[in-house]
Amino acid sequence: MQNHLFEGNRAGMAQDILPRVLHRCPHVVRHGFLGETFASGLREHIIAHETECHTGMIGNAPDGRLSTDIRNSRMCTSLGEFGAVLADRLLAFLPELMVEMGLSPFSPKLLDLVAVIYGEGGHYQKHVDVFHGKHRPDQPRRVTCLYYFSQTPHRYTGGALRLFSLSQEETVDVEPESDMLVVFPSWLPHQVLPVGLPSGEFADSRFAVTALFG
């Protein structure tokens, strides 16, 4: 499988990987990735920085775009030392995880690292994490990593991660657990199902870190 798989041209990509990937949802799940002490520490850190969270935008344009019909979440880039620890661990594990997904290995570079918080009514409609057109970056996204760190047991409802095969014939729902990692190709369609937050408390939200590598 060639590295141009990840270049964001889905039409050409589908021809290259058919039928090996078209009808499946390549992904890897790791439970207990960094330990519950790390997960709870990161959660408390984000809670302490709630005022620095901003509404999640759509697209890669300089001014972004806001559409809560498509995406309803908050984001926080203030991860402190937790961000560096998580990034280092991901970089160490990515070669192994790419082999598990059947992807060609490459030397990953961290492109983006952000905490994403879903509260009452939070969701993200089906999308891919690669950009197209004039706002496509010079170094495209290849692999998406999601690290979950919500309260245990969950104090929110819903919020499953749904993965779609390129053929749209197969879906896989992944229920987030604290200290769990999910990794998949950035070109794989996915969505976050609607979240309910009975308490209305920020601390009870659905917490995840999104790390994007190219």
PDB file of N, CA and C in Angstrom, residues 80-90:
ATOM      1  N   GLY A  80      -0.713  21.696  29.058  1.00  0.00           N
ATOM      2  CA  GLY A  80       0.403  21.659  29.988  1.00  0.00           C
ATOM      3  C   GLY A  80       1.330  20.488  29.728  1.00  0.00           C
ATOM      4  N   GLU A  81       1.932  19.967  30.795  1.00  0.00           N
ATOM      5  CA  GLU A  81       2.870  18.846  30.669  1.00  0.00           C
ATOM      6  C   GLU A  81       2.172  17.569  30.209  1.00  0.00           C
ATOM      7  N   PHE A  82       0.865  17.491  30.397  1.00  0.00           N
ATOM      8  CA  PHE A  82       0.128  16.304  29.962  1.00  0.00           C
ATOM      9  C   PHE A  82       0.199  16.143  28.442  1.00  0.00           C
ATOM     10  N   GLY A  83       0.176  17.251  27.728  1.00  0.00           N
ATOM     11  CA  GLY A  83       0.245  17.189  26.276  1.00  0.00           C
ATOM     12  C   GLY A  83       1.552  16.591  25.793  1.00  0.00           C
ATOM     13  N   ALA A  84       2.664  17.000  26.402  1.00  0.00           N
ATOM     14  CA  ALA A  84       3.971  16.483  25.997  1.00  0.00           C
ATOM     15  C   ALA A  84       4.092  14.995  26.285  1.00  0.00           C
ATOM     16  N   VAL A  85       3.609  14.567  27.439  1.00  0.00           N
ATOM     17  CA  VAL A  85       3.661  13.138  27.791  1.00  0.00           C
ATOM     18  C   VAL A  85       2.844  12.315  26.811  1.00  0.00           C
ATOM     19  N   LEU A  86       1.635  12.767  26.519  1.00  0.00           N
ATOM     20  CA  LEU A  86       0.768  12.035  25.604  1.00  0.00           C
ATOM     21  C   LEU A  86       1.371  11.987  24.203  1.00  0.00           C
ATOM     22  N   ALA A  87       1.882  13.109  23.720  1.00  0.00           N
ATOM     23  CA  ALA A  87       2.465  13.150  22.378  1.00  0.00           C
ATOM     24  C   ALA A  87       3.650  12.202  22.259  1.00  0.00           C
ATOM     25  N   ASP A  88       4.522  12.185  23.264  1.00  0.00           N
ATOM     26  CA  ASP A  88       5.687  11.297  23.232  1.00  0.00           C
ATOM     27  C   ASP A  88       5.272   9.832  23.213  1.00  0.00           C
ATOM     28  N   ARG A  89       4.276   9.500  24.016  1.00  0.00           N
ATOM     29  CA  ARG A  89       3.817   8.103  24.068  1.00  0.00           C
ATOM     30  C   ARG A  89       3.192   7.694  22.733  1.00  0.00           C
ATOM     31  N   LEU A  90       2.420   8.573  22.143  1.00  0.00           N
ATOM     32  CA  LEU A  90       1.800   8.274  20.853  1.00  0.00           C
ATOM     33  C   LEU A  90       2.852   8.084  19.767  1.00  0.00           C
TER      34      LEU A  90
END
